[in-house]
Short mmCIF file of C-alpha atoms in Angstrom, two decimals:
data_model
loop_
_atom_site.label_atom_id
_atom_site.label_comp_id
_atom_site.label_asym_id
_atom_site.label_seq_id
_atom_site.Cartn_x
_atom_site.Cartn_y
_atom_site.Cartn_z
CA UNK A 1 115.04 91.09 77.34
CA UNK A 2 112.34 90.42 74.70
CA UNK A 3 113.46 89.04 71.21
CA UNK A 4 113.34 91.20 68.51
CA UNK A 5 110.53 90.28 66.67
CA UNK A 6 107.91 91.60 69.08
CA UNK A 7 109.11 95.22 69.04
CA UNK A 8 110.05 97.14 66.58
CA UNK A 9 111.12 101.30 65.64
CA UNK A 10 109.07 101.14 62.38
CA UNK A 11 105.79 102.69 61.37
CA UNK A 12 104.69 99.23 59.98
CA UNK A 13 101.23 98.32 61.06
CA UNK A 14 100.57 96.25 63.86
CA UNK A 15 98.11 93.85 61.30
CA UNK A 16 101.55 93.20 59.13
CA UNK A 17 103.55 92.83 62.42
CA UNK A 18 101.43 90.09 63.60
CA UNK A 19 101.80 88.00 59.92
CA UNK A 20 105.66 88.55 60.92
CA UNK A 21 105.29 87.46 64.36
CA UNK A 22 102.91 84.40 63.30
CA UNK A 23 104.89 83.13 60.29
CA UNK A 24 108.18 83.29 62.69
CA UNK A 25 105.92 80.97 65.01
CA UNK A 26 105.19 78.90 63.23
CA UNK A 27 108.07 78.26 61.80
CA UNK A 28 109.72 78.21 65.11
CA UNK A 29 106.95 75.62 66.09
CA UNK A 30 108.01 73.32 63.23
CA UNK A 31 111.48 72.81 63.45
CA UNK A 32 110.58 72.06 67.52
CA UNK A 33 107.78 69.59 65.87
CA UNK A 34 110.77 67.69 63.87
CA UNK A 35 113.11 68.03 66.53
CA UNK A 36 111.28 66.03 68.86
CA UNK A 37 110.17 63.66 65.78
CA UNK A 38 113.57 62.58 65.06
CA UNK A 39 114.14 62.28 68.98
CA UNK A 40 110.98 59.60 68.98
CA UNK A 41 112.55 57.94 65.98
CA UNK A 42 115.88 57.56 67.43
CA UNK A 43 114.17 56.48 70.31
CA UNK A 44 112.25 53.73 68.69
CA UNK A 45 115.72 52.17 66.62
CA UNK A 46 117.64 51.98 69.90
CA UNK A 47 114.39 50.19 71.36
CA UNK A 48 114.66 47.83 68.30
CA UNK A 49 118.19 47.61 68.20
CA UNK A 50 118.99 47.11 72.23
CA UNK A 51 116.59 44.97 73.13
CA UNK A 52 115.95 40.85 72.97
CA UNK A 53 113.28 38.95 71.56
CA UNK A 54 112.26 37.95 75.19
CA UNK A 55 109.10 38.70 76.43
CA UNK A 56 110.22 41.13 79.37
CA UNK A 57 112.02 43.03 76.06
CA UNK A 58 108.19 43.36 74.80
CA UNK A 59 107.07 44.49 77.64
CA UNK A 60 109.09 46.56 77.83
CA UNK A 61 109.02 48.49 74.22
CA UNK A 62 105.37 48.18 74.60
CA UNK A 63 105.40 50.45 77.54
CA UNK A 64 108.00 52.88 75.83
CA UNK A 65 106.09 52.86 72.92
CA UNK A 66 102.60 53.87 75.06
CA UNK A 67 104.92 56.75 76.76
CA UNK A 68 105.56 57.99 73.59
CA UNK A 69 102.34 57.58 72.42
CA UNK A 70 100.95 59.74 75.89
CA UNK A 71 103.92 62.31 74.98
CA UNK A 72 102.59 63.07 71.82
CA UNK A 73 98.42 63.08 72.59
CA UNK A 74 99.65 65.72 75.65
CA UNK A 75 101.60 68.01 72.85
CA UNK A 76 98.49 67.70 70.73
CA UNK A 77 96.61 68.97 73.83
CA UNK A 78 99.03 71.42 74.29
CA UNK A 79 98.90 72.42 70.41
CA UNK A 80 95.13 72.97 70.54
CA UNK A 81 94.83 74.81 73.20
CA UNK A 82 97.47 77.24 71.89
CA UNK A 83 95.64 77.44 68.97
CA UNK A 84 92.68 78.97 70.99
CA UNK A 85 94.57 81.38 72.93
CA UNK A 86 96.65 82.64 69.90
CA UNK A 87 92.68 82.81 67.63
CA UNK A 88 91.74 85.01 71.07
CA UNK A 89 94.90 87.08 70.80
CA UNK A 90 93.97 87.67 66.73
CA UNK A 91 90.03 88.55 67.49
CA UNK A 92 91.65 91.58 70.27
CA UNK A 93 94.23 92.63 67.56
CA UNK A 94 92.06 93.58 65.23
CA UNK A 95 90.28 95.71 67.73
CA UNK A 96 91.81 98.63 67.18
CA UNK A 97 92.40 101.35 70.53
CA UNK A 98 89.93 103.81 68.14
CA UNK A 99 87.01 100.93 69.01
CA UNK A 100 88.76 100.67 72.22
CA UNK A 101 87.92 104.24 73.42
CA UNK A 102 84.57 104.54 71.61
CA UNK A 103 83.40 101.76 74.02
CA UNK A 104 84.86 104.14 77.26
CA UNK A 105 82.93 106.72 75.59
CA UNK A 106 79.98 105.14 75.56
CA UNK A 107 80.15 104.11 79.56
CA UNK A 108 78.14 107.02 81.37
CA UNK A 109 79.82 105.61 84.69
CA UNK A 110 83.55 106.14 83.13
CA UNK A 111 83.21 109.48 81.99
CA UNK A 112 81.98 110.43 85.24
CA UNK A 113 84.06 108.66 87.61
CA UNK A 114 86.75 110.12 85.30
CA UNK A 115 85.24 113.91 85.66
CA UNK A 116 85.78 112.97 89.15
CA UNK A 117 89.35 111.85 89.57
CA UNK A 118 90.22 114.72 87.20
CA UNK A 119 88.72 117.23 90.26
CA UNK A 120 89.96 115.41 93.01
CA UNK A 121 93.80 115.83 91.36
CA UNK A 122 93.36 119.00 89.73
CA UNK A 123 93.06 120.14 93.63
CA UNK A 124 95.98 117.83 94.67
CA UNK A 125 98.91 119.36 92.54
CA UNK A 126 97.89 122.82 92.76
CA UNK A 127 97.67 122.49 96.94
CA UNK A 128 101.23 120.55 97.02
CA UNK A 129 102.52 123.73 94.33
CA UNK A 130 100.72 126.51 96.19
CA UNK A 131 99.98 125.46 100.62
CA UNK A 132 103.05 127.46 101.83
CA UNK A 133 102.36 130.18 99.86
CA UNK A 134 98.98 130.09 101.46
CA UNK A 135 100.34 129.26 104.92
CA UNK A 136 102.46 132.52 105.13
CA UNK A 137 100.10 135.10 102.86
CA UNK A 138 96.74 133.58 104.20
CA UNK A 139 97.36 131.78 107.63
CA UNK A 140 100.34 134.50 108.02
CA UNK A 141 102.87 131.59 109.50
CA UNK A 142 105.80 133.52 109.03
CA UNK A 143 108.09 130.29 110.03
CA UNK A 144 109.28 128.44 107.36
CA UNK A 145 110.08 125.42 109.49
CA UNK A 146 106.87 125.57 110.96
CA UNK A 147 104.90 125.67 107.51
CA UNK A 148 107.40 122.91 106.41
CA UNK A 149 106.73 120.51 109.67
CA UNK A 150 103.05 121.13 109.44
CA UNK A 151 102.37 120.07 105.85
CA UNK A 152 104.82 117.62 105.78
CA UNK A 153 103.11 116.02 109.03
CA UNK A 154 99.46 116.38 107.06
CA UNK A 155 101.27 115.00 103.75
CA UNK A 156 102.60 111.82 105.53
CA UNK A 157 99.96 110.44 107.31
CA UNK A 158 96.17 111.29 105.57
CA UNK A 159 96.75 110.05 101.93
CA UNK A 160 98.32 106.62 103.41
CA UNK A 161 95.15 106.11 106.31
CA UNK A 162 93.06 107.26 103.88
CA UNK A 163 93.82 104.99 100.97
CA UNK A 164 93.81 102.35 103.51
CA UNK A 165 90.07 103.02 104.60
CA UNK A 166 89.08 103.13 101.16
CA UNK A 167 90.69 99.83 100.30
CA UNK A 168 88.70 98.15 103.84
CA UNK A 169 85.77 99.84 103.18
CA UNK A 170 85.29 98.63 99.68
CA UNK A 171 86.13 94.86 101.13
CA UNK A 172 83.00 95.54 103.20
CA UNK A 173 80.44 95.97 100.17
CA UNK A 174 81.92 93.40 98.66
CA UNK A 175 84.69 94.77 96.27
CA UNK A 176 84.37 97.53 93.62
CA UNK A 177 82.18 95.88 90.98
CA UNK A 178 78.98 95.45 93.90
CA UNK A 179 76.84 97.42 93.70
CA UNK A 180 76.71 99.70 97.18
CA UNK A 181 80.59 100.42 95.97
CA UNK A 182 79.36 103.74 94.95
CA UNK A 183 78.48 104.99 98.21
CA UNK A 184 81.84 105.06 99.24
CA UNK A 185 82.55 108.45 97.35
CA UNK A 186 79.29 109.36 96.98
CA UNK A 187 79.60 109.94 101.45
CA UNK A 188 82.99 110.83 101.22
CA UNK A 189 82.79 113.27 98.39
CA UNK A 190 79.90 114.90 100.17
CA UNK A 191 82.13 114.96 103.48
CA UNK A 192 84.64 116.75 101.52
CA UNK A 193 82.39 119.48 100.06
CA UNK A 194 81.37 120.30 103.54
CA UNK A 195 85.11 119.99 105.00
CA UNK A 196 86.32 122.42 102.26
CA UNK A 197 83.62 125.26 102.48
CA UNK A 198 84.76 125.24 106.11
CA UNK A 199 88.64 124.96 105.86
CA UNK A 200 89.34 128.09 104.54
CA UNK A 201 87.31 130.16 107.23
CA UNK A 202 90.08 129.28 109.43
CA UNK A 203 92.85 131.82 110.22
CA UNK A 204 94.45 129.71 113.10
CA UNK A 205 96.89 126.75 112.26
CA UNK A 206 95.68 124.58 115.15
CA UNK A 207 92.27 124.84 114.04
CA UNK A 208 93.26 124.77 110.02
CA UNK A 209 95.69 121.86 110.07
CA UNK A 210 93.28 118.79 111.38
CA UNK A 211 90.77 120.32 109.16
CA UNK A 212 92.93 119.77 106.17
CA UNK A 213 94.15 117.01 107.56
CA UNK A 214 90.35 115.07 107.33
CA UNK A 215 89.61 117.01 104.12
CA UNK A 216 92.63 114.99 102.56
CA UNK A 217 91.98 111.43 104.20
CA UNK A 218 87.94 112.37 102.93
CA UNK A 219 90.02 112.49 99.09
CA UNK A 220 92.48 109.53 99.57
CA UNK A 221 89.41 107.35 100.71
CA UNK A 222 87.14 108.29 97.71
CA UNK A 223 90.60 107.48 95.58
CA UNK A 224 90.94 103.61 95.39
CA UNK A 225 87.20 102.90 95.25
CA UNK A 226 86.47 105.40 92.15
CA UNK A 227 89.57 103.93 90.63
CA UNK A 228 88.19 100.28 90.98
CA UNK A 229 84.89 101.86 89.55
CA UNK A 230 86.48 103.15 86.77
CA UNK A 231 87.52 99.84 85.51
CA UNK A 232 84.89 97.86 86.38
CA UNK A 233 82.58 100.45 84.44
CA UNK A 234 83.69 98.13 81.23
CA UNK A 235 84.21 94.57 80.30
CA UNK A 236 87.08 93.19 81.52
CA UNK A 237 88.94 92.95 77.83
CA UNK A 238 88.99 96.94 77.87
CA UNK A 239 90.61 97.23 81.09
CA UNK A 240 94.38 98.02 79.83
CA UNK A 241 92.76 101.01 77.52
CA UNK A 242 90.10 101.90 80.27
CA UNK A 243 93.04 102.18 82.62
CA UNK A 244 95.13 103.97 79.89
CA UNK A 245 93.03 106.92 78.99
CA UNK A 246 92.24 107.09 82.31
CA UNK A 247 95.70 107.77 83.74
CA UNK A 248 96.15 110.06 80.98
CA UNK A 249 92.98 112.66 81.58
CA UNK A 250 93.70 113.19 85.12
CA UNK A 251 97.34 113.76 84.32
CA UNK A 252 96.59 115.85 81.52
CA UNK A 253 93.65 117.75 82.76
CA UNK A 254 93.78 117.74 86.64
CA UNK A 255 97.46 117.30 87.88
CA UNK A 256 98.82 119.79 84.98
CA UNK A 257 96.38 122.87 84.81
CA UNK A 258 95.98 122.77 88.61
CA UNK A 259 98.71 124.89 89.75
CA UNK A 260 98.25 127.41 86.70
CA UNK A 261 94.66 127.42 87.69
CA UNK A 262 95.16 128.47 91.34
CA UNK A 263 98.01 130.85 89.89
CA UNK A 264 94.95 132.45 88.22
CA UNK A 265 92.46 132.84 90.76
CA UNK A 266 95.50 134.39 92.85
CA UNK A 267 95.87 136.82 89.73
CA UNK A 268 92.08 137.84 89.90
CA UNK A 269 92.84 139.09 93.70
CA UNK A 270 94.33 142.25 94.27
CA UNK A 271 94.47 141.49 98.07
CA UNK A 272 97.72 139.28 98.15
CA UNK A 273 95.99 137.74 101.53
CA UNK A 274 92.91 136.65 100.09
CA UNK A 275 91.53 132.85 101.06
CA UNK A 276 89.44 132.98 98.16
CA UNK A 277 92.18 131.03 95.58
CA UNK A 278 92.62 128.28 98.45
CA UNK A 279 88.67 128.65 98.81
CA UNK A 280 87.95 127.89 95.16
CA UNK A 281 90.31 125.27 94.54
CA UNK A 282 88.97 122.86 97.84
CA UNK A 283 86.00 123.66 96.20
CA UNK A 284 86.63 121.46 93.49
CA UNK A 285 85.27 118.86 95.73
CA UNK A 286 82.19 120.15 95.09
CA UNK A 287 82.40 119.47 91.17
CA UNK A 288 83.67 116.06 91.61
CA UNK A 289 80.95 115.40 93.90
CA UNK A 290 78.61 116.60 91.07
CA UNK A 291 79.92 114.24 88.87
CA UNK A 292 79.92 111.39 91.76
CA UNK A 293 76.10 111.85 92.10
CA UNK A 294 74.97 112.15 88.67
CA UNK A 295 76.82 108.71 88.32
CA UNK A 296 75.18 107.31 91.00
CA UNK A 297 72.24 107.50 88.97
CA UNK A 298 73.82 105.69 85.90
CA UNK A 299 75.50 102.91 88.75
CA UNK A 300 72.02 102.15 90.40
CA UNK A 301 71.05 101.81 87.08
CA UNK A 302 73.51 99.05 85.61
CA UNK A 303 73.16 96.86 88.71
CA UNK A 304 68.92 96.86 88.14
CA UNK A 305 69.53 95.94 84.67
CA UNK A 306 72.06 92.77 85.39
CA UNK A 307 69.30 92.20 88.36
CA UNK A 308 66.63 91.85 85.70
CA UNK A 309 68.42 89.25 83.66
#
């Protein structure tokens, strides 16, 4: 639905695109501008032509003539204050997304929070790939429907409370750019180190389904609030490009390698039954709460700064 000037299957750069775009503007802007010109002078000759030299026919071209007058002072507004938004638009364009990303780079917290989220879903695909061959070689369910009903059961209802929890508890602090936002997975992601050092232990499914089911609402809780940190971590202007490369390294580095990566610590077993693959890949927990602590360092330190100010 958008015209064709603002996209465009060309490698022309997006400097010369904009002098396309602006040009077509403004000429766009003039022919409006004489458009409603000759609509103010038509409007004026009927005035002069249809009315008497009374005085209520004064009266009332004088107050046509003061609308008009209004019209035009509100289009000037108008004009001007387009004229800011489109000099903002210009000063971001010529930001390129290489000066874009070495600003993320520079941000302690959004590396970090990033190592994080990269751990917590780097856990998350290779667990939906890999829990029912872990369920029938580890937990030795040999019921599909069983396996099926208990997963699906877990699946359904921990992510969803979970992300809800987050979302209230980070209304408590205040919202994800205050300062005690950090605690939320800082707690949780210690929770869920502790939660998945015990989980695999486990060989009976009563016992090992509410423990997965708390070590996944402890992940969905510590989701939405390292997410809000990870774009608040910037100024606001950087948000599309924070969120962007973002999206993009847990994709590319958590949800991708994770079910190659417990593939291969299944590989490095010769006991087919072995708990150690499920072990080491909860335990990834325990590197995103690494990263969650060392940035809790960095956090504490941003707010101390802005205190200072």
């Amino acid at each position: 639905f958008l015209p064709d000037k603002y996209f465009s299957t060309t490698l022309m750069p997006l400097k010369a695109k904009f002098h396309i775009y602006k040009l077509e503007d403004e000429k766009e802007e003039k022919e409006q501008i004489d458009d409603k010109d000759a609509k103010i002078i038509n409007q004026i000759n009927n005035i002069n032509m249809n009315i008497n030299e009374s005085e209520s026919g004064e009266e009332r071209k004088g107050k046509l003539i003061d609308e008009i007058d209004e019209e035009k002072m509100l289009e000037e507004d108008n004009q001007s204050l387009f004229e800011d938004i489109q000099a903002k638009n210009e000063d971001q364009l010529k930001e390129s997304f290489i000066t874009h990303l070495k600003v993320l780079i520079r941000s302690p917290i959004y590396l970090l929070m990033n190592g994080a989220l990269t751990s917590i879903f780097l856990f998350l695909s290779a667990v939906q790939f890999w829990i029912n061959d872990y369920m029938e070689n580890g937990l030795f369910i040999e019921n599909k429907k069983i396996r099926l009903y208990c997963f699906a059961a877990v699946i359904i209802t921990s992510p969803p409370v979970g992300i809800f929890i987050g979302g209230f508890l980070s209304g408590k602090v205040g919202g994800y750019d205050r300062e005690n936002a950090i605690y939320i997975p800082l707690i949780t992601g210690f929770l869920a180190t502790i939660v998945g050092n015990i989980t695999p232990i486990t060989t009976k499914l009563y016992i090992f389904v509410p423990l997965f089911w708390i070590y996944l609402l402890l992940g969905s809780i510590l989701l939405p609030v390292s997410r809000g940190i990870v774009l608040t971590s910037v100024d606001k202007k950087y948000n599309g490009s924070a969120n962007a490369v973002s999206t993009l390294a847990y994709n590319v580095s958590g949800k991708l390698p994770g079910p190659n990566l417990y593939a291969f610590y299944k590989s490095k077993c010769s006991d087919p039954h072995s708990r150690i693959p499920f072990w080491l890949i909860l335990n990834m927990s325990v590197i995103s709460f690494i990263f969650i602590f060392i940035c809790f360092k960095f956090h504490r330190e941003k707010y101390r700064k802005l205190r200072n100010r």
